Short mmCIF file of C-alpha atoms in Angstrom, two decimals:
data_model
loop_
_atom_site.label_atom_id
_atom_site.label_comp_id
_atom_site.label_asym_id
_atom_site.label_seq_id
_atom_site.Cartn_x
_atom_site.Cartn_y
_atom_site.Cartn_z
CA PRO A 1 92.66 -19.89 -221.58
CA ALA A 2 89.63 -18.76 -223.61
CA LEU A 3 91.68 -19.00 -226.70
CA ALA A 4 92.55 -22.54 -226.36
CA ALA A 5 89.01 -23.60 -225.53
CA SER A 6 86.52 -25.44 -227.63
CA ILE A 7 83.21 -23.49 -228.11
CA GLN A 8 80.24 -23.29 -230.17
CA PRO A 9 78.86 -19.90 -228.96
CA ARG A 10 75.09 -19.17 -230.11
CA TYR A 11 74.10 -16.04 -227.81
CA LEU A 12 76.34 -13.85 -226.18
CA VAL A 13 75.71 -10.99 -223.51
CA PHE A 14 77.55 -8.94 -221.17
CA ASP A 15 77.12 -9.19 -217.18
CA ALA A 16 77.14 -6.43 -214.95
CA SER A 17 80.88 -6.98 -214.52
CA GLY A 18 81.88 -6.46 -218.05
CA ASP A 19 82.40 -10.46 -218.33
CA LEU A 20 81.35 -11.93 -221.63
CA LEU A 21 78.43 -14.54 -220.94
CA PHE A 22 77.48 -16.90 -223.99
CA THR A 23 75.56 -20.06 -224.72
CA ASP A 24 77.28 -23.10 -225.58
CA ARG A 25 75.53 -26.61 -226.69
CA GLY A 26 73.04 -26.52 -223.55
CA GLN A 27 75.23 -24.50 -221.05
CA VAL A 28 75.82 -21.17 -220.12
CA ARG A 29 79.77 -20.15 -220.19
CA LYS A 30 81.44 -16.87 -219.11
CA ILE A 31 85.00 -15.55 -220.06
CA SER A 32 86.54 -13.80 -217.52
CA GLY A 33 90.29 -12.59 -217.32
CA GLY A 34 90.82 -14.51 -220.17
CA VAL A 35 89.65 -17.79 -218.89
CA VAL A 36 86.32 -19.91 -219.74
CA VAL A 37 84.37 -21.09 -216.97
CA THR A 38 80.68 -22.80 -217.11
CA VAL A 39 78.26 -21.25 -214.99
CA ALA A 40 75.07 -23.10 -215.83
CA GLY A 41 73.75 -26.45 -217.56
CA ASN A 42 74.99 -29.85 -217.77
CA GLY A 43 74.83 -30.09 -221.83
CA SER A 44 71.37 -31.85 -221.34
CA THR A 45 68.31 -30.65 -223.80
CA GLU A 46 65.89 -31.40 -221.01
CA PHE A 47 64.40 -29.48 -218.03
CA SER A 48 65.67 -30.12 -214.53
CA GLY A 49 67.36 -28.93 -211.41
CA ASP A 50 65.27 -26.13 -210.11
CA GLY A 51 66.31 -25.16 -206.46
CA GLY A 52 69.75 -26.58 -206.87
CA PRO A 53 73.12 -25.70 -208.39
CA ALA A 54 72.96 -24.42 -211.86
CA LEU A 55 75.59 -26.42 -213.03
CA ASP A 56 73.77 -29.63 -212.41
CA ALA A 57 70.79 -28.07 -214.25
CA SER A 58 69.38 -29.15 -217.69
CA ILE A 59 68.68 -26.02 -219.64
CA GLY A 60 67.61 -27.01 -223.01
CA SER A 61 69.50 -27.21 -226.19
CA THR A 62 69.26 -23.63 -227.32
CA PRO A 63 68.76 -21.17 -224.17
CA ILE A 64 68.60 -17.42 -224.55
CA ILE A 65 70.34 -15.47 -221.89
CA ALA A 66 70.16 -12.12 -220.41
CA ALA A 67 72.20 -10.42 -217.35
CA GLU A 68 70.50 -8.58 -214.52
CA PRO A 69 71.71 -5.39 -213.13
CA GLY A 70 72.46 -7.24 -209.81
CA GLY A 71 74.64 -9.98 -211.20
CA SER A 72 72.11 -12.79 -211.61
CA ILE A 73 71.76 -14.58 -215.23
CA LEU A 74 68.23 -15.07 -216.80
CA ILE A 75 67.81 -18.08 -218.88
CA ALA A 76 64.75 -18.52 -221.41
CA GLN A 77 63.99 -22.09 -222.64
CA ALA A 78 61.67 -21.92 -225.43
CA ASP A 79 61.51 -25.69 -225.64
CA HIS A 80 60.69 -25.77 -222.13
CA PHE A 81 58.17 -22.60 -222.14
CA ARG A 82 60.07 -21.18 -219.00
CA ILE A 83 62.41 -18.28 -217.92
CA ARG A 84 65.03 -19.34 -215.06
CA ARG A 85 67.49 -17.34 -212.98
CA VAL A 86 70.89 -18.27 -211.77
CA THR A 87 71.58 -16.21 -208.77
CA LEU A 88 74.93 -14.98 -207.50
CA ASN A 89 75.64 -18.02 -205.46
CA GLY A 90 74.94 -20.65 -208.32
CA VAL A 91 71.32 -21.75 -207.84
CA ILE A 92 68.72 -22.03 -210.36
CA GLN A 93 65.11 -21.21 -210.16
CA THR A 94 62.12 -20.70 -212.58
CA ILE A 95 60.79 -17.24 -212.37
CA ALA A 96 58.21 -17.44 -215.38
CA GLY A 97 56.27 -20.34 -217.09
CA THR A 98 54.18 -23.27 -216.16
CA GLY A 99 55.64 -25.36 -219.29
CA ILE A 100 52.77 -24.76 -221.52
CA ASN A 101 53.02 -23.36 -224.85
CA ALA A 102 50.21 -20.71 -224.52
CA ALA A 103 49.89 -17.05 -223.15
CA SER A 104 47.88 -16.27 -220.12
CA GLY A 105 48.20 -14.97 -216.36
CA ASP A 106 48.59 -11.14 -217.31
CA GLY A 107 48.06 -9.24 -213.78
CA GLY A 108 49.16 -12.48 -211.86
CA PRO A 109 52.43 -14.07 -210.51
CA ALA A 110 54.70 -15.06 -213.42
CA LEU A 111 55.40 -18.33 -212.08
CA THR A 112 51.55 -19.36 -212.55
CA ALA A 113 51.40 -17.80 -216.20
CA ALA A 114 51.84 -19.39 -219.50
CA ILE A 115 54.33 -17.81 -221.39
CA GLY A 116 54.81 -19.72 -224.55
CA GLN A 117 58.49 -20.12 -226.09
CA PRO A 118 60.63 -17.07 -225.13
CA ARG A 119 62.71 -16.01 -228.16
CA SER A 120 64.08 -12.58 -227.05
CA LEU A 121 65.10 -11.53 -223.54
CA VAL A 122 66.17 -8.27 -222.02
CA VAL A 123 66.35 -6.60 -218.88
CA ALA A 124 65.89 -2.94 -217.85
CA SER A 125 68.06 -0.93 -215.66
CA ASP A 126 65.59 -1.06 -213.00
CA GLY A 127 65.47 -4.78 -213.13
CA THR A 128 62.03 -5.23 -215.09
CA ILE A 129 62.29 -8.24 -217.33
CA TYR A 130 61.10 -7.95 -221.08
CA PHE A 131 60.55 -10.66 -223.29
CA TRP A 132 58.84 -11.94 -226.56
CA ALA A 133 57.57 -15.15 -226.99
CA SER A 134 55.78 -17.24 -229.84
CA VAL A 135 52.73 -19.14 -228.61
CA SER A 136 50.45 -21.82 -230.18
CA GLY A 137 46.90 -21.46 -230.67
CA PRO A 138 44.61 -18.42 -231.10
CA ASN A 139 47.02 -16.27 -228.79
CA ARG A 140 48.76 -13.71 -230.52
CA PRO A 141 52.35 -13.28 -229.51
CA GLY A 142 53.60 -10.02 -228.01
CA VAL A 143 56.24 -8.24 -225.92
CA ARG A 144 55.47 -9.14 -222.24
CA ARG A 145 57.28 -8.02 -219.10
CA ILE A 146 57.77 -9.23 -215.14
CA ARG A 147 57.95 -6.45 -212.70
CA LEU A 148 60.13 -6.26 -209.66
CA ASP A 149 57.11 -7.92 -207.52
CA GLY A 150 56.97 -10.90 -209.91
CA VAL A 151 53.74 -9.88 -211.61
CA ILE A 152 53.72 -10.44 -215.44
CA GLU A 153 51.61 -8.32 -217.70
CA SER A 154 51.54 -7.47 -221.42
CA HIS A 155 53.71 -4.61 -222.85
CA SER A 156 52.80 -4.53 -226.21
CA LEU A 157 51.01 -6.49 -229.06
CA TYR A 158 52.42 -5.88 -232.51
CA PHE A 159 55.10 -8.38 -233.92
CA ARG A 160 54.25 -11.89 -235.20
CA THR A 161 57.82 -12.57 -235.16
CA LEU A 162 60.62 -10.83 -233.16
CA SER A 163 64.38 -12.04 -233.05
CA ASP A 164 65.79 -9.42 -230.34
CA LEU A 165 65.15 -6.79 -228.10
CA ALA A 166 67.68 -4.19 -226.58
CA PHE A 167 67.62 -1.12 -224.35
CA ASP A 168 69.97 1.77 -225.03
CA GLN A 169 71.47 4.08 -222.51
CA ASP A 170 68.54 6.15 -222.21
CA GLU A 171 66.19 3.32 -221.69
CA ASN A 172 64.52 3.35 -225.15
CA LEU A 173 63.29 -0.06 -225.95
CA PHE A 174 64.57 -1.52 -229.46
CA ALA A 175 63.52 -4.53 -231.40
CA ILE A 176 64.56 -6.47 -234.54
CA ALA A 177 61.25 -7.77 -236.22
CA ASN A 178 63.39 -8.12 -239.67
CA GLU A 179 63.80 -4.25 -239.50
CA VAL A 180 64.84 -2.08 -236.46
CA TYR A 181 61.95 -0.71 -234.53
CA GLN A 182 61.70 1.52 -231.18
CA TYR A 183 58.88 1.54 -228.66
CA VAL A 184 58.08 5.22 -228.47
CA GLY A 185 55.11 6.41 -226.53
CA SER A 186 52.84 3.76 -226.80
CA ALA A 187 53.76 2.43 -230.57
CA TRP A 188 56.50 0.71 -232.17
CA VAL A 189 58.03 2.95 -234.87
CA LYS A 190 60.57 1.68 -237.54
CA LYS A 191 64.15 3.23 -237.11
CA ALA A 192 66.17 1.68 -239.67
CA ASP A 193 64.64 -0.14 -242.90
CA ILE A 194 67.15 -2.82 -243.32
CA VAL A 195 66.68 -6.56 -242.56
CA ALA A 196 68.63 -7.67 -239.35
CA ARG A 197 68.74 -10.55 -236.96
CA ALA A 198 70.17 -9.14 -233.53
CA ILE A 199 70.51 -5.91 -231.92
CA SER A 200 72.59 -5.02 -228.87
CA THR A 201 74.14 -1.93 -227.09
CA SER A 202 77.92 -1.02 -227.12
CA SER A 203 80.21 -1.59 -224.09
CA SER A 204 80.03 2.05 -223.34
CA GLY A 205 75.95 1.91 -223.37
CA ASP A 206 75.57 4.80 -225.79
CA LEU A 207 75.35 3.36 -229.16
CA LEU A 208 73.16 0.76 -230.41
CA SER A 209 74.37 -1.77 -232.99
CA LEU A 210 73.09 -4.41 -234.87
CA VAL A 211 73.94 -7.40 -237.00
CA TYR A 212 73.08 -7.22 -240.75
CA PHE A 213 72.37 -10.66 -242.42
CA ASP A 214 75.13 -9.79 -245.07
CA ASN A 215 77.59 -10.56 -242.37
CA GLN A 216 78.08 -6.91 -241.26
CA VAL A 217 77.68 -5.21 -238.09
CA PHE A 218 76.39 -1.63 -238.46
CA ARG A 219 75.63 1.24 -235.67
CA VAL A 220 72.30 2.90 -235.59
CA ASP A 221 72.62 6.65 -234.28
CA GLN A 222 69.34 8.63 -234.83
CA GLY A 223 68.19 6.53 -237.65
CA SER A 224 71.51 6.78 -239.58
CA LEU A 225 73.88 3.60 -240.07
CA THR A 226 77.49 3.62 -239.91
CA LEU A 227 79.48 0.25 -240.80
CA VAL A 228 81.39 -0.94 -237.73
CA ALA A 229 82.80 -4.41 -239.18
CA GLY A 230 82.58 -6.91 -241.83
CA VAL A 231 83.09 -6.73 -245.59
CA GLY A 232 80.07 -8.84 -246.21
CA ARG A 233 80.96 -12.18 -246.76
CA PRO A 234 80.69 -15.26 -244.45
CA SER A 235 84.21 -15.93 -242.93
CA ALA A 236 86.63 -15.73 -239.91
CA HIS A 237 89.57 -13.53 -241.07
CA GLY A 238 91.28 -10.36 -240.32
CA ASP A 239 92.27 -10.46 -236.67
CA GLY A 240 94.73 -7.37 -236.14
CA GLY A 241 93.45 -5.45 -238.73
CA PHE A 242 90.67 -2.75 -239.39
CA ALA A 243 87.19 -4.15 -238.27
CA ALA A 244 85.72 -2.78 -241.28
CA LEU A 245 87.82 -5.06 -243.75
CA ALA A 246 87.65 -8.22 -241.45
CA TYR A 247 85.17 -11.26 -242.34
CA VAL A 248 82.79 -11.44 -239.53
CA GLY A 249 80.20 -14.03 -240.88
#
Protein backbone atom coordinates (compact mmCIF):
# COMPACT_ATOMS: atom_id res chain seq x y z
CA PRO A 1 0.00 0.00 0.00
CA ALA A 2 1.17 3.51 -0.82
CA LEU A 3 0.53 4.70 2.75
CA ALA A 4 3.00 2.11 4.07
CA ALA A 5 5.68 2.66 1.41
CA SER A 6 9.04 4.29 2.06
CA ILE A 7 9.39 7.05 -0.53
CA GLN A 8 11.34 10.22 -1.18
CA PRO A 9 9.31 11.88 -3.96
CA ARG A 10 10.97 14.71 -5.84
CA TYR A 11 9.02 15.35 -9.06
CA LEU A 12 5.33 14.51 -9.51
CA VAL A 13 2.98 14.35 -12.49
CA PHE A 14 -0.31 12.64 -13.36
CA ASP A 15 -0.38 10.25 -16.32
CA ALA A 16 -3.14 9.89 -18.92
CA SER A 17 -5.01 7.44 -16.67
CA GLY A 18 -4.95 9.75 -13.68
CA ASP A 19 -2.34 7.73 -11.78
CA LEU A 20 0.34 9.68 -9.93
CA LEU A 21 3.90 9.31 -11.22
CA PHE A 22 6.86 10.50 -9.17
CA THR A 23 10.64 10.26 -9.12
CA ASP A 24 12.27 8.58 -6.16
CA ARG A 25 16.05 8.13 -5.76
CA GLY A 26 16.90 7.25 -9.36
CA GLN A 27 13.59 5.58 -10.13
CA VAL A 28 10.17 6.47 -11.52
CA ARG A 29 7.31 5.08 -9.49
CA LYS A 30 3.53 5.12 -9.79
CA ILE A 31 0.64 5.10 -7.35
CA SER A 32 -2.26 3.22 -8.89
CA GLY A 33 -5.22 1.93 -6.92
CA GLY A 34 -3.47 2.84 -3.68
CA VAL A 35 -0.43 0.69 -4.51
CA VAL A 36 3.11 1.88 -5.31
CA VAL A 37 4.89 0.22 -8.24
CA THR A 38 8.22 1.06 -9.88
CA VAL A 39 7.99 1.63 -13.62
CA ALA A 40 11.54 2.71 -14.53
CA GLY A 41 15.02 2.92 -13.11
CA ASN A 42 17.26 0.65 -11.07
CA GLY A 43 18.37 3.35 -8.63
CA SER A 44 21.74 3.91 -10.28
CA THR A 45 22.93 7.42 -11.10
CA GLU A 46 24.48 6.30 -14.40
CA PHE A 47 23.09 6.12 -17.94
CA SER A 48 22.27 2.70 -19.38
CA GLY A 49 19.57 0.41 -20.68
CA ASP A 50 18.44 1.88 -24.01
CA GLY A 51 16.34 -0.62 -25.95
CA GLY A 52 15.72 -2.81 -22.92
CA PRO A 53 13.36 -3.00 -19.95
CA ALA A 54 12.95 0.36 -18.25
CA LEU A 55 13.14 -1.34 -14.85
CA ASP A 56 16.73 -2.43 -15.60
CA ALA A 57 17.85 0.97 -16.89
CA SER A 58 19.91 3.59 -15.09
CA ILE A 59 18.11 6.92 -15.35
CA GLY A 60 20.29 9.23 -13.27
CA SER A 61 19.95 10.64 -9.79
CA THR A 62 17.44 13.45 -10.38
CA PRO A 63 15.31 12.69 -13.45
CA ILE A 64 12.44 14.94 -14.50
CA ILE A 65 9.32 13.29 -15.88
CA ALA A 66 6.32 14.08 -18.06
CA ALA A 67 3.38 11.99 -19.23
CA GLU A 68 2.46 11.68 -22.90
CA PRO A 69 -1.19 11.60 -24.04
CA GLY A 70 -0.86 8.01 -25.24
CA GLY A 71 0.41 6.74 -21.90
CA SER A 72 4.18 6.71 -22.43
CA ILE A 73 6.46 8.40 -19.90
CA LEU A 74 9.22 10.86 -20.73
CA ILE A 75 12.34 11.03 -18.58
CA ALA A 76 14.73 13.96 -18.83
CA GLN A 77 18.22 13.18 -17.54
CA ALA A 78 19.96 16.49 -16.96
CA ASP A 79 23.11 14.82 -15.72
CA HIS A 80 23.38 12.83 -18.96
CA PHE A 81 22.04 15.46 -21.44
CA ARG A 82 19.24 13.30 -22.83
CA ILE A 83 15.47 12.80 -22.92
CA ARG A 84 14.18 9.22 -22.93
CA ARG A 85 10.81 7.54 -23.39
CA VAL A 86 9.32 4.57 -21.56
CA THR A 87 6.78 2.93 -23.84
CA LEU A 88 3.58 1.21 -22.78
CA ASN A 89 5.32 -2.16 -22.98
CA GLY A 90 8.02 -1.01 -20.57
CA VAL A 91 10.91 -0.44 -23.00
CA ILE A 92 13.13 2.63 -22.56
CA GLN A 93 14.78 4.49 -25.43
CA THR A 94 16.53 7.83 -25.93
CA ILE A 95 14.55 10.23 -28.11
CA ALA A 96 16.71 13.37 -27.85
CA GLY A 97 20.25 14.30 -26.98
CA THR A 98 23.73 13.02 -27.72
CA GLY A 99 25.21 13.22 -24.23
CA ILE A 100 26.90 16.58 -24.88
CA ASN A 101 26.30 19.71 -22.81
CA ALA A 102 25.59 22.06 -25.69
CA ALA A 103 22.70 23.26 -27.88
CA SER A 104 22.71 22.30 -31.55
CA GLY A 105 20.76 20.47 -34.21
CA ASP A 106 17.68 22.63 -34.77
CA GLY A 107 15.79 21.48 -37.85
CA GLY A 108 17.19 17.95 -37.67
CA PRO A 109 16.47 14.73 -35.77
CA ALA A 110 16.31 15.21 -32.01
CA LEU A 111 18.40 12.06 -31.61
CA THR A 112 21.40 13.72 -33.23
CA ALA A 113 20.93 17.10 -31.53
CA ALA A 114 22.80 18.28 -28.46
CA ILE A 115 20.24 19.47 -25.92
CA GLY A 116 22.26 20.39 -22.81
CA GLN A 117 20.77 19.69 -19.40
CA PRO A 118 16.95 19.49 -19.60
CA ARG A 119 15.53 21.07 -16.44
CA SER A 120 11.83 21.28 -17.29
CA LEU A 121 9.62 19.18 -19.53
CA VAL A 122 5.99 19.23 -20.66
CA VAL A 123 3.91 17.65 -23.42
CA ALA A 124 1.16 19.38 -25.41
CA SER A 125 -2.11 17.57 -26.06
CA ASP A 126 -0.99 16.82 -29.63
CA GLY A 127 2.15 15.09 -28.35
CA THR A 128 4.66 17.86 -29.09
CA ILE A 129 7.36 17.90 -26.41
CA TYR A 130 8.57 21.19 -24.93
CA PHE A 131 11.60 21.54 -22.68
CA TRP A 132 14.07 24.06 -21.31
CA ALA A 133 17.70 23.12 -20.81
CA SER A 134 20.73 24.82 -19.35
CA VAL A 135 23.81 24.71 -21.56
CA SER A 136 27.49 25.46 -21.21
CA GLY A 137 29.52 27.74 -23.43
CA PRO A 138 28.22 30.63 -25.54
CA ASN A 139 24.88 29.00 -26.37
CA ARG A 140 21.96 30.82 -24.81
CA PRO A 141 19.43 28.50 -23.17
CA GLY A 142 15.88 28.57 -24.45
CA VAL A 143 12.68 26.60 -24.78
CA ARG A 144 12.88 23.97 -27.52
CA ARG A 145 10.35 21.50 -28.85
CA ILE A 146 10.36 18.06 -30.43
CA ARG A 147 7.74 17.60 -33.11
CA LEU A 148 5.81 14.39 -33.71
CA ASP A 149 8.13 13.57 -36.60
CA GLY A 150 11.12 13.63 -34.25
CA VAL A 151 12.54 16.93 -35.50
CA ILE A 152 13.80 19.37 -32.88
CA GLU A 153 13.51 23.14 -33.16
CA SER A 154 13.77 26.28 -31.07
CA HIS A 155 10.54 27.63 -29.64
CA SER A 156 11.65 30.77 -27.82
CA LEU A 157 14.79 32.41 -26.46
CA TYR A 158 14.13 34.42 -23.36
CA PHE A 159 14.95 32.87 -20.01
CA ARG A 160 18.45 32.33 -18.67
CA THR A 161 16.94 30.22 -15.93
CA LEU A 162 13.61 28.41 -15.86
CA SER A 163 12.32 25.90 -13.33
CA ASP A 164 9.06 24.59 -14.79
CA LEU A 165 6.70 24.52 -17.77
CA ALA A 166 2.98 23.70 -17.98
CA PHE A 167 -0.02 23.89 -20.29
CA ASP A 168 -3.53 24.84 -19.19
CA GLN A 169 -6.68 23.32 -20.69
CA ASP A 170 -6.66 25.87 -23.52
CA GLU A 171 -3.10 24.89 -24.50
CA ASN A 172 -1.62 28.12 -23.20
CA LEU A 173 2.02 27.58 -22.26
CA PHE A 174 3.17 28.84 -18.87
CA ALA A 175 6.63 29.00 -17.36
CA ILE A 176 8.22 29.60 -13.99
CA ALA A 177 11.26 31.84 -14.21
CA ASN A 178 11.04 33.07 -10.63
CA GLU A 179 7.75 34.75 -11.58
CA VAL A 180 4.91 33.20 -13.61
CA TYR A 181 4.95 33.85 -17.37
CA GLN A 182 2.61 32.96 -20.23
CA TYR A 183 3.60 32.59 -23.87
CA VAL A 184 1.33 34.93 -25.83
CA GLY A 185 1.66 35.27 -29.59
CA SER A 186 5.41 35.14 -29.94
CA ALA A 187 6.51 36.53 -26.59
CA TRP A 188 6.58 35.67 -22.89
CA VAL A 189 4.34 37.88 -20.75
CA LYS A 190 4.50 38.05 -16.96
CA LYS A 191 1.21 36.86 -15.43
CA ALA A 192 1.93 36.86 -11.70
CA ASP A 193 4.53 38.88 -9.86
CA ILE A 194 5.40 36.31 -7.18
CA VAL A 195 8.36 34.04 -6.62
CA ALA A 196 7.42 30.46 -7.47
CA ARG A 197 9.27 27.22 -8.07
CA ALA A 198 6.78 24.88 -9.78
CA ILE A 199 3.63 25.05 -11.85
CA SER A 200 1.00 22.55 -12.92
CA THR A 201 -2.62 22.14 -13.92
CA SER A 202 -5.38 20.85 -11.69
CA SER A 203 -6.82 17.38 -12.20
CA SER A 204 -9.78 18.94 -14.03
CA GLY A 205 -7.36 20.69 -16.38
CA ASP A 206 -9.06 24.06 -16.14
CA LEU A 207 -7.08 25.77 -13.38
CA LEU A 208 -3.42 26.62 -13.22
CA SER A 209 -1.79 26.16 -9.82
CA LEU A 210 1.66 26.92 -8.53
CA VAL A 211 3.86 26.24 -5.53
CA TYR A 212 5.07 29.29 -3.69
CA PHE A 213 8.43 29.54 -1.93
CA ASP A 214 6.64 30.28 1.35
CA ASN A 215 5.31 26.71 1.51
CA GLN A 216 1.95 27.52 -0.01
CA VAL A 217 -0.02 26.57 -3.11
CA PHE A 218 -1.89 29.23 -5.07
CA ARG A 219 -4.27 29.12 -8.03
CA VAL A 220 -3.63 31.55 -10.88
CA ASP A 221 -6.78 32.58 -12.73
CA GLN A 222 -6.71 35.50 -15.19
CA GLY A 223 -3.78 36.97 -13.30
CA SER A 224 -5.42 36.82 -9.85
CA LEU A 225 -4.18 34.58 -7.03
CA THR A 226 -6.23 32.37 -4.71
CA LEU A 227 -4.73 30.46 -1.81
CA VAL A 228 -5.35 26.72 -2.16
CA ALA A 229 -3.19 25.16 0.55
CA GLY A 230 -0.61 25.95 3.18
CA VAL A 231 -0.17 28.30 6.13
CA GLY A 232 3.32 29.34 5.08
CA ARG A 233 5.35 27.15 7.40
CA PRO A 234 7.49 24.12 6.48
CA SER A 235 6.02 20.94 7.96
CA ALA A 236 3.56 18.14 7.16
CA HIS A 237 0.51 18.47 9.40
CA GLY A 238 -3.19 18.92 8.84
CA ASP A 239 -4.43 15.72 7.18
CA GLY A 240 -8.22 15.54 7.31
CA GLY A 241 -8.63 19.29 7.75
CA PHE A 242 -8.91 22.31 5.50
CA ALA A 243 -6.03 22.55 3.03
CA ALA A 244 -5.61 26.27 3.61
CA LEU A 245 -4.92 25.53 7.28
CA ALA A 246 -2.48 22.69 6.64
CA TYR A 247 1.32 22.68 6.62
CA VAL A 248 2.57 21.73 3.16
CA GLY A 249 6.28 22.65 3.20
